[in-house]
């Protein structure tokens, strides 16, 4: 009788442990589902064509060089905090997570431009993945037709408390065959505090596979006539790209003693 009693106790204990384990497993699954962000198919298909949003989210740093006649520019970005340093032979500019700073021996770079410039090229270069940030609203728009190809479009708008220019709007146009990003239309409202209906256009058609992520090697800005792109007016080449899960030292984003905050 005593043996039966202890067997029953043991059975109840084992059952309770299994139920607790199942409950914990269920809770973890529910948490994962809650934390997983859902995107409209139009955007999700583009992320997939460029390596996947999960692959992007696993990365912690992005570095690349912008080739310029006046001297190359190296940018290093912490992808989680969006801290950045921009190094050139004439100045160094950075964002420490709160303030933008500038370090230079002359007035080559105007301090009033620092806030606007510190993440300008990063946003263009990190497309389409930066369009997966929080606080974004997606909507379908009319496609763009260029040289006989019809590119489906998705419009991106921001919440009122998102970024330095929440009134900015973007339209991502994707390749109808590959779903890769083909064009970006965007407005610039920084410092204006109002929306604009004047869109600029960038063509994306040259990509590098960097650690499983598709990153552009060249961007082409187009002349716009009657609201549509016509011919190339300028281009920007990017080189030496790296992206990884390694976290960069926070010290590289801090203002050096010789620098000044540019806020």
PDB file of C-alpha atoms in Angstrom:
ATOM      1  CA  UNK A   1       0.000   0.000   0.000  1.00  0.00           C
ATOM      2  CA  UNK A   2       2.888   2.334   0.857  1.00  0.00           C
ATOM      3  CA  UNK A   3       4.546   1.498  -2.469  1.00  0.00           C
ATOM      4  CA  UNK A   4       1.335   2.370  -4.322  1.00  0.00           C
ATOM      5  CA  UNK A   5       1.190   5.700  -2.490  1.00  0.00           C
ATOM      6  CA  UNK A   6       4.741   6.710  -3.503  1.00  0.00           C
ATOM      7  CA  UNK A   7       4.183   5.544  -7.096  1.00  0.00           C
ATOM      8  CA  UNK A   8       1.087   7.756  -7.263  1.00  0.00           C
ATOM      9  CA  UNK A   9       3.033  10.728  -5.869  1.00  0.00           C
ATOM     10  CA  UNK A  10       5.813  10.175  -8.407  1.00  0.00           C
ATOM     11  CA  UNK A  11       3.314   9.939 -11.254  1.00  0.00           C
ATOM     12  CA  UNK A  12       1.618  13.171 -10.205  1.00  0.00           C
ATOM     13  CA  UNK A  13       5.001  14.915  -9.959  1.00  0.00           C
ATOM     14  CA  UNK A  14       6.087  13.735 -13.420  1.00  0.00           C
ATOM     15  CA  UNK A  15       2.745  14.807 -14.902  1.00  0.00           C
ATOM     16  CA  UNK A  16       3.060  18.250 -13.304  1.00  0.00           C
ATOM     17  CA  UNK A  17       6.601  18.684 -14.696  1.00  0.00           C
ATOM     18  CA  UNK A  18       5.457  17.720 -18.185  1.00  0.00           C
ATOM     19  CA  UNK A  19       2.535  20.132 -18.003  1.00  0.00           C
ATOM     20  CA  UNK A  20       4.845  22.914 -16.787  1.00  0.00           C
ATOM     21  CA  UNK A  21       7.264  22.183 -19.647  1.00  0.00           C
ATOM     22  CA  UNK A  22       4.436  22.232 -22.189  1.00  0.00           C
ATOM     23  CA  UNK A  23       3.136  25.488 -20.727  1.00  0.00           C
ATOM     24  CA  UNK A  24       6.609  27.059 -20.933  1.00  0.00           C
ATOM     25  CA  UNK A  25       7.034  25.810 -24.524  1.00  0.00           C
ATOM     26  CA  UNK A  26       3.633  27.229 -25.450  1.00  0.00           C
ATOM     27  CA  UNK A  27       4.468  30.550 -23.807  1.00  0.00           C
ATOM     28  CA  UNK A  28       7.748  30.748 -25.727  1.00  0.00           C
ATOM     29  CA  UNK A  29       5.944  29.997 -28.997  1.00  0.00           C
ATOM     30  CA  UNK A  30       3.339  32.642 -28.237  1.00  0.00           C
ATOM     31  CA  UNK A  31       6.047  35.181 -27.419  1.00  0.00           C
ATOM     32  CA  UNK A  32       7.860  34.376 -30.669  1.00  0.00           C
ATOM     33  CA  UNK A  33       4.649  34.823 -32.624  1.00  0.00           C
ATOM     34  CA  UNK A  34       3.931  38.135 -30.918  1.00  0.00           C
ATOM     35  CA  UNK A  35       7.449  39.457 -31.535  1.00  0.00           C
ATOM     36  CA  UNK A  36       7.547  38.340 -35.155  1.00  0.00           C
ATOM     37  CA  UNK A  37       6.592  41.272 -37.359  1.00  0.00           C
ATOM     38  CA  UNK A  38       4.338  40.671 -40.325  1.00  0.00           C
ATOM     39  CA  UNK A  39       4.815  42.500 -43.626  1.00  0.00           C
ATOM     40  CA  UNK A  40       2.578  42.782 -46.683  1.00  0.00           C
ATOM     41  CA  UNK A  41       3.521  40.281 -49.372  1.00  0.00           C
ATOM     42  CA  UNK A  42       4.721  43.045 -51.683  1.00  0.00           C
ATOM     43  CA  UNK A  43       7.470  43.995 -49.207  1.00  0.00           C
ATOM     44  CA  UNK A  44       8.090  40.497 -47.799  1.00  0.00           C
ATOM     45  CA  UNK A  45       8.846  39.213 -51.305  1.00  0.00           C
ATOM     46  CA  UNK A  46      11.457  41.953 -51.784  1.00  0.00           C
ATOM     47  CA  UNK A  47      13.125  41.160 -48.448  1.00  0.00           C
ATOM     48  CA  UNK A  48      13.261  37.489 -49.448  1.00  0.00           C
ATOM     49  CA  UNK A  49      14.842  38.326 -52.815  1.00  0.00           C
ATOM     50  CA  UNK A  50      17.598  40.242 -50.987  1.00  0.00           C
ATOM     51  CA  UNK A  51      18.531  37.567 -48.464  1.00  0.00           C
ATOM     52  CA  UNK A  52      15.661  37.679 -45.978  1.00  0.00           C
ATOM     53  CA  UNK A  53      14.655  40.038 -43.183  1.00  0.00           C
ATOM     54  CA  UNK A  54      15.696  37.467 -40.542  1.00  0.00           C
ATOM     55  CA  UNK A  55      19.218  37.358 -41.993  1.00  0.00           C
ATOM     56  CA  UNK A  56      19.350  41.151 -41.927  1.00  0.00           C
ATOM     57  CA  UNK A  57      18.070  41.326 -38.344  1.00  0.00           C
ATOM     58  CA  UNK A  58      20.803  38.911 -37.232  1.00  0.00           C
ATOM     59  CA  UNK A  59      23.498  41.353 -38.389  1.00  0.00           C
ATOM     60  CA  UNK A  60      25.000  43.954 -36.048  1.00  0.00           C
ATOM     61  CA  UNK A  61      27.316  46.049 -38.196  1.00  0.00           C
ATOM     62  CA  UNK A  62      27.560  47.332 -41.752  1.00  0.00           C
ATOM     63  CA  UNK A  63      30.658  48.983 -43.254  1.00  0.00           C
ATOM     64  CA  UNK A  64      31.300  50.291 -46.766  1.00  0.00           C
ATOM     65  CA  UNK A  65      33.221  52.886 -48.764  1.00  0.00           C
ATOM     66  CA  UNK A  66      31.655  55.608 -50.899  1.00  0.00           C
ATOM     67  CA  UNK A  67      33.945  56.463 -53.800  1.00  0.00           C
ATOM     68  CA  UNK A  68      34.207  60.212 -54.419  1.00  0.00           C
ATOM     69  CA  UNK A  69      36.507  62.397 -56.509  1.00  0.00           C
ATOM     70  CA  UNK A  70      37.158  64.593 -53.485  1.00  0.00           C
ATOM     71  CA  UNK A  71      38.279  61.556 -51.461  1.00  0.00           C
ATOM     72  CA  UNK A  72      36.726  58.266 -50.447  1.00  0.00           C
ATOM     73  CA  UNK A  73      34.345  58.134 -47.514  1.00  0.00           C
ATOM     74  CA  UNK A  74      34.217  55.144 -45.146  1.00  0.00           C
ATOM     75  CA  UNK A  75      31.055  54.593 -43.153  1.00  0.00           C
ATOM     76  CA  UNK A  76      30.623  52.226 -40.202  1.00  0.00           C
ATOM     77  CA  UNK A  77      27.153  51.620 -38.795  1.00  0.00           C
ATOM     78  CA  UNK A  78      25.829  49.811 -35.730  1.00  0.00           C
ATOM     79  CA  UNK A  79      22.662  48.301 -37.178  1.00  0.00           C
ATOM     80  CA  UNK A  80      20.803  48.030 -33.881  1.00  0.00           C
ATOM     81  CA  UNK A  81      21.443  51.507 -32.446  1.00  0.00           C
ATOM     82  CA  UNK A  82      22.102  53.166 -35.837  1.00  0.00           C
ATOM     83  CA  UNK A  83      25.205  54.803 -34.430  1.00  0.00           C
ATOM     84  CA  UNK A  84      27.579  55.783 -37.235  1.00  0.00           C
ATOM     85  CA  UNK A  85      31.034  57.135 -38.029  1.00  0.00           C
ATOM     86  CA  UNK A  86      31.950  58.665 -41.382  1.00  0.00           C
ATOM     87  CA  UNK A  87      35.672  59.005 -42.047  1.00  0.00           C
ATOM     88  CA  UNK A  88      37.273  61.059 -44.834  1.00  0.00           C
ATOM     89  CA  UNK A  89      40.660  62.694 -45.355  1.00  0.00           C
ATOM     90  CA  UNK A  90      39.135  66.088 -44.514  1.00  0.00           C
ATOM     91  CA  UNK A  91      36.741  65.383 -41.625  1.00  0.00           C
ATOM     92  CA  UNK A  92      35.190  62.736 -39.410  1.00  0.00           C
ATOM     93  CA  UNK A  93      31.498  62.813 -38.598  1.00  0.00           C
ATOM     94  CA  UNK A  94      29.593  60.617 -36.186  1.00  0.00           C
ATOM     95  CA  UNK A  95      26.402  59.872 -34.296  1.00  0.00           C
ATOM     96  CA  UNK A  96      26.775  58.501 -30.765  1.00  0.00           C
ATOM     97  CA  UNK A  97      23.168  57.433 -30.424  1.00  0.00           C
ATOM     98  CA  UNK A  98      21.978  60.806 -29.177  1.00  0.00           C
ATOM     99  CA  UNK A  99      24.005  63.578 -30.754  1.00  0.00           C
ATOM    100  CA  UNK A 100      25.807  64.179 -34.046  1.00  0.00           C
ATOM    101  CA  UNK A 101      29.418  65.309 -33.803  1.00  0.00           C
ATOM    102  CA  UNK A 102      32.009  66.652 -36.230  1.00  0.00           C
ATOM    103  CA  UNK A 103      35.809  66.594 -36.093  1.00  0.00           C
ATOM    104  CA  UNK A 104      37.783  68.681 -38.609  1.00  0.00           C
ATOM    105  CA  UNK A 105      40.606  71.204 -38.813  1.00  0.00           C
ATOM    106  CA  UNK A 106      38.734  73.593 -41.097  1.00  0.00           C
ATOM    107  CA  UNK A 107      35.162  74.443 -42.098  1.00  0.00           C
ATOM    108  CA  UNK A 108      35.212  72.041 -45.051  1.00  0.00           C
ATOM    109  CA  UNK A 109      32.000  70.397 -43.828  1.00  0.00           C
ATOM    110  CA  UNK A 110      29.268  72.770 -42.675  1.00  0.00           C
ATOM    111  CA  UNK A 111      28.106  71.738 -39.148  1.00  0.00           C
ATOM    112  CA  UNK A 112      24.490  72.616 -39.938  1.00  0.00           C
ATOM    113  CA  UNK A 113      24.463  69.824 -42.542  1.00  0.00           C
ATOM    114  CA  UNK A 114      25.766  67.152 -40.154  1.00  0.00           C
ATOM    115  CA  UNK A 115      22.433  65.978 -38.746  1.00  0.00           C
ATOM    116  CA  UNK A 116      20.893  65.632 -42.199  1.00  0.00           C
ATOM    117  CA  UNK A 117      23.944  63.926 -43.686  1.00  0.00           C
ATOM    118  CA  UNK A 118      24.956  61.451 -40.967  1.00  0.00           C
ATOM    119  CA  UNK A 119      22.550  58.688 -42.093  1.00  0.00           C
ATOM    120  CA  UNK A 120      21.661  59.878 -45.596  1.00  0.00           C
ATOM    121  CA  UNK A 121      23.706  57.371 -47.592  1.00  0.00           C
ATOM    122  CA  UNK A 122      23.120  54.592 -45.076  1.00  0.00           C
ATOM    123  CA  UNK A 123      19.379  54.707 -45.754  1.00  0.00           C
ATOM    124  CA  UNK A 124      19.886  54.583 -49.504  1.00  0.00           C
ATOM    125  CA  UNK A 125      22.531  51.848 -49.248  1.00  0.00           C
ATOM    126  CA  UNK A 126      20.656  49.665 -46.741  1.00  0.00           C
ATOM    127  CA  UNK A 127      17.540  49.514 -48.889  1.00  0.00           C
ATOM    128  CA  UNK A 128      15.260  47.621 -48.900  1.00  0.00           C
ATOM    129  CA  UNK A 129      15.809  46.406 -45.321  1.00  0.00           C
ATOM    130  CA  UNK A 130      15.533  49.802 -43.606  1.00  0.00           C
ATOM    131  CA  UNK A 131      11.959  49.812 -44.874  1.00  0.00           C
ATOM    132  CA  UNK A 132      11.290  47.056 -42.356  1.00  0.00           C
ATOM    133  CA  UNK A 133      11.807  49.383 -39.378  1.00  0.00           C
ATOM    134  CA  UNK A 134       9.089  49.950 -36.790  1.00  0.00           C
ATOM    135  CA  UNK A 135       6.539  52.740 -37.221  1.00  0.00           C
ATOM    136  CA  UNK A 136       6.087  52.245 -40.974  1.00  0.00           C
ATOM    137  CA  UNK A 137       2.824  52.066 -42.930  1.00  0.00           C
ATOM    138  CA  UNK A 138       2.666  50.312 -46.302  1.00  0.00           C
ATOM    139  CA  UNK A 139       0.219  50.916 -49.147  1.00  0.00           C
ATOM    140  CA  UNK A 140       0.050  49.872 -52.787  1.00  0.00           C
ATOM    141  CA  UNK A 141       0.434  52.547 -55.473  1.00  0.00           C
ATOM    142  CA  UNK A 142       0.341  52.675 -59.248  1.00  0.00           C
ATOM    143  CA  UNK A 143       3.285  50.935 -60.916  1.00  0.00           C
ATOM    144  CA  UNK A 144       6.164  52.712 -62.618  1.00  0.00           C
ATOM    145  CA  UNK A 145       6.626  52.063 -66.324  1.00  0.00           C
ATOM    146  CA  UNK A 146      10.145  52.593 -67.634  1.00  0.00           C
ATOM    147  CA  UNK A 147      11.475  51.461 -71.030  1.00  0.00           C
ATOM    148  CA  UNK A 148       8.559  49.102 -71.486  1.00  0.00           C
ATOM    149  CA  UNK A 149       8.862  47.372 -68.082  1.00  0.00           C
ATOM    150  CA  UNK A 150       6.115  47.722 -65.486  1.00  0.00           C
ATOM    151  CA  UNK A 151       7.448  47.885 -61.910  1.00  0.00           C
ATOM    152  CA  UNK A 152       4.861  47.301 -59.115  1.00  0.00           C
ATOM    153  CA  UNK A 153       5.118  49.859 -56.314  1.00  0.00           C
ATOM    154  CA  UNK A 154       4.647  50.004 -52.548  1.00  0.00           C
ATOM    155  CA  UNK A 155       4.472  53.319 -50.708  1.00  0.00           C
ATOM    156  CA  UNK A 156       6.134  53.712 -47.325  1.00  0.00           C
ATOM    157  CA  UNK A 157       5.016  56.338 -44.805  1.00  0.00           C
ATOM    158  CA  UNK A 158       6.247  56.965 -41.247  1.00  0.00           C
ATOM    159  CA  UNK A 159       4.631  57.627 -37.895  1.00  0.00           C
ATOM    160  CA  UNK A 160       4.786  61.178 -36.577  1.00  0.00           C
ATOM    161  CA  UNK A 161       7.484  60.286 -34.037  1.00  0.00           C
ATOM    162  CA  UNK A 162       9.728  58.239 -36.329  1.00  0.00           C
ATOM    163  CA  UNK A 163      13.136  59.648 -37.288  1.00  0.00           C
ATOM    164  CA  UNK A 164      14.242  63.195 -38.032  1.00  0.00           C
ATOM    165  CA  UNK A 165      11.909  63.629 -41.017  1.00  0.00           C
ATOM    166  CA  UNK A 166       8.684  61.666 -40.453  1.00  0.00           C
ATOM    167  CA  UNK A 167       7.014  63.501 -43.353  1.00  0.00           C
ATOM    168  CA  UNK A 168       9.388  61.832 -45.828  1.00  0.00           C
ATOM    169  CA  UNK A 169       7.744  59.290 -48.113  1.00  0.00           C
ATOM    170  CA  UNK A 170       9.250  56.485 -50.144  1.00  0.00           C
ATOM    171  CA  UNK A 171       7.970  54.327 -52.970  1.00  0.00           C
ATOM    172  CA  UNK A 172       9.750  51.042 -53.579  1.00  0.00           C
ATOM    173  CA  UNK A 173       9.346  49.643 -57.086  1.00  0.00           C
ATOM    174  CA  UNK A 174      10.267  45.977 -57.529  1.00  0.00           C
ATOM    175  CA  UNK A 175      11.368  43.970 -60.548  1.00  0.00           C
ATOM    176  CA  UNK A 176       8.297  42.030 -61.746  1.00  0.00           C
ATOM    177  CA  UNK A 177      10.374  38.893 -62.438  1.00  0.00           C
ATOM    178  CA  UNK A 178      12.900  38.714 -59.593  1.00  0.00           C
ATOM    179  CA  UNK A 179      11.120  40.808 -56.895  1.00  0.00           C
ATOM    180  CA  UNK A 180      14.418  42.592 -56.323  1.00  0.00           C
ATOM    181  CA  UNK A 181      14.287  46.298 -55.624  1.00  0.00           C
ATOM    182  CA  UNK A 182      14.547  48.196 -58.923  1.00  0.00           C
ATOM    183  CA  UNK A 183      13.677  51.833 -58.136  1.00  0.00           C
ATOM    184  CA  UNK A 184      13.279  54.097 -55.139  1.00  0.00           C
ATOM    185  CA  UNK A 185      11.202  57.257 -55.301  1.00  0.00           C
ATOM    186  CA  UNK A 186      11.570  59.552 -52.286  1.00  0.00           C
ATOM    187  CA  UNK A 187      10.733  62.997 -50.977  1.00  0.00           C
ATOM    188  CA  UNK A 188      12.956  65.224 -48.829  1.00  0.00           C
ATOM    189  CA  UNK A 189      11.242  67.160 -46.041  1.00  0.00           C
ATOM    190  CA  UNK A 190      14.042  67.573 -43.482  1.00  0.00           C
ATOM    191  CA  UNK A 191      13.776  71.009 -41.887  1.00  0.00           C
ATOM    192  CA  UNK A 192      10.512  71.839 -43.693  1.00  0.00           C
ATOM    193  CA  UNK A 193       7.977  70.261 -41.303  1.00  0.00           C
ATOM    194  CA  UNK A 194       5.539  69.530 -44.113  1.00  0.00           C
ATOM    195  CA  UNK A 195       4.968  66.859 -46.717  1.00  0.00           C
ATOM    196  CA  UNK A 196       6.173  67.169 -50.292  1.00  0.00           C
ATOM    197  CA  UNK A 197       4.831  65.731 -53.544  1.00  0.00           C
ATOM    198  CA  UNK A 198       8.149  66.156 -55.348  1.00  0.00           C
ATOM    199  CA  UNK A 199       9.736  62.739 -55.752  1.00  0.00           C
ATOM    200  CA  UNK A 200      13.339  62.016 -56.726  1.00  0.00           C
ATOM    201  CA  UNK A 201      14.235  58.674 -58.323  1.00  0.00           C
ATOM    202  CA  UNK A 202      17.132  56.276 -57.792  1.00  0.00           C
ATOM    203  CA  UNK A 203      17.679  53.190 -59.947  1.00  0.00           C
ATOM    204  CA  UNK A 204      18.917  50.002 -58.255  1.00  0.00           C
ATOM    205  CA  UNK A 205      20.143  47.311 -60.631  1.00  0.00           C
ATOM    206  CA  UNK A 206      23.642  46.278 -59.546  1.00  0.00           C
ATOM    207  CA  UNK A 207      23.941  44.091 -56.452  1.00  0.00           C
ATOM    208  CA  UNK A 208      26.663  42.363 -54.413  1.00  0.00           C
ATOM    209  CA  UNK A 209      26.069  39.253 -52.309  1.00  0.00           C
ATOM    210  CA  UNK A 210      27.680  40.145 -48.979  1.00  0.00           C
ATOM    211  CA  UNK A 211      27.368  37.465 -46.288  1.00  0.00           C
ATOM    212  CA  UNK A 212      23.998  36.407 -47.647  1.00  0.00           C
ATOM    213  CA  UNK A 213      22.641  39.946 -48.046  1.00  0.00           C
ATOM    214  CA  UNK A 214      22.207  41.705 -51.391  1.00  0.00           C
ATOM    215  CA  UNK A 215      23.751  45.187 -51.190  1.00  0.00           C
ATOM    216  CA  UNK A 216      23.940  47.705 -54.064  1.00  0.00           C
ATOM    217  CA  UNK A 217      27.262  48.413 -55.757  1.00  0.00           C
ATOM    218  CA  UNK A 218      25.987  51.465 -57.631  1.00  0.00           C
ATOM    219  CA  UNK A 219      23.077  53.889 -57.321  1.00  0.00           C
ATOM    220  CA  UNK A 220      21.906  56.051 -60.220  1.00  0.00           C
ATOM    221  CA  UNK A 221      19.940  59.261 -59.690  1.00  0.00           C
ATOM    222  CA  UNK A 222      17.651  60.184 -62.582  1.00  0.00           C
ATOM    223  CA  UNK A 223      16.398  63.447 -63.976  1.00  0.00           C
ATOM    224  CA  UNK A 224      12.634  63.688 -63.368  1.00  0.00           C
ATOM    225  CA  UNK A 225      10.248  65.187 -65.899  1.00  0.00           C
ATOM    226  CA  UNK A 226       6.506  65.384 -65.321  1.00  0.00           C
ATOM    227  CA  UNK A 227       6.856  63.141 -62.281  1.00  0.00           C
ATOM    228  CA  UNK A 228       8.731  60.253 -63.945  1.00  0.00           C
ATOM    229  CA  UNK A 229      12.445  59.400 -64.338  1.00  0.00           C
ATOM    230  CA  UNK A 230      13.994  60.043 -67.745  1.00  0.00           C
ATOM    231  CA  UNK A 231      17.814  59.907 -67.959  1.00  0.00           C
ATOM    232  CA  UNK A 232      20.730  59.355 -65.560  1.00  0.00           C
ATOM    233  CA  UNK A 233      22.013  62.608 -64.048  1.00  0.00           C
ATOM    234  CA  UNK A 234      24.504  61.241 -61.481  1.00  0.00           C
ATOM    235  CA  UNK A 235      25.651  58.016 -59.903  1.00  0.00           C
ATOM    236  CA  UNK A 236      27.371  56.824 -56.748  1.00  0.00           C
ATOM    237  CA  UNK A 237      29.645  53.782 -56.473  1.00  0.00           C
ATOM    238  CA  UNK A 238      29.971  51.761 -53.251  1.00  0.00           C
ATOM    239  CA  UNK A 239      32.845  49.390 -52.531  1.00  0.00           C
ATOM    240  CA  UNK A 240      34.462  47.215 -49.838  1.00  0.00           C
ATOM    241  CA  UNK A 241      31.153  46.230 -48.201  1.00  0.00           C
ATOM    242  CA  UNK A 242      31.104  44.064 -45.073  1.00  0.00           C
ATOM    243  CA  UNK A 243      28.199  43.022 -42.885  1.00  0.00           C
ATOM    244  CA  UNK A 244      28.345  40.663 -39.917  1.00  0.00           C
ATOM    245  CA  UNK A 245      26.992  39.714 -36.505  1.00  0.00           C
ATOM    246  CA  UNK A 246      30.067  41.220 -34.802  1.00  0.00           C
ATOM    247  CA  UNK A 247      29.327  44.187 -32.557  1.00  0.00           C
ATOM    248  CA  UNK A 248      31.602  47.159 -33.155  1.00  0.00           C
ATOM    249  CA  UNK A 249      33.208  48.819 -30.108  1.00  0.00           C
ATOM    250  CA  UNK A 250      31.021  51.669 -28.867  1.00  0.00           C
ATOM    251  CA  UNK A 251      34.133  53.852 -28.569  1.00  0.00           C
ATOM    252  CA  UNK A 252      34.381  54.317 -32.351  1.00  0.00           C
ATOM    253  CA  UNK A 253      31.079  56.201 -32.312  1.00  0.00           C
ATOM    254  CA  UNK A 254      31.992  58.564 -29.491  1.00  0.00           C
ATOM    255  CA  UNK A 255      33.052  62.157 -30.116  1.00  0.00           C
ATOM    256  CA  UNK A 256      36.840  62.545 -29.998  1.00  0.00           C
ATOM    257  CA  UNK A 257      38.310  65.220 -27.723  1.00  0.00           C
ATOM    258  CA  UNK A 258      39.039  67.413 -30.746  1.00  0.00           C
ATOM    259  CA  UNK A 259      35.491  67.146 -32.086  1.00  0.00           C
ATOM    260  CA  UNK A 260      32.409  69.240 -31.405  1.00  0.00           C
ATOM    261  CA  UNK A 261      28.730  68.399 -31.245  1.00  0.00           C
ATOM    262  CA  UNK A 262      26.915  69.669 -34.321  1.00  0.00           C
ATOM    263  CA  UNK A 263      23.390  69.762 -32.959  1.00  0.00           C
TER     264      UNK A 263
END
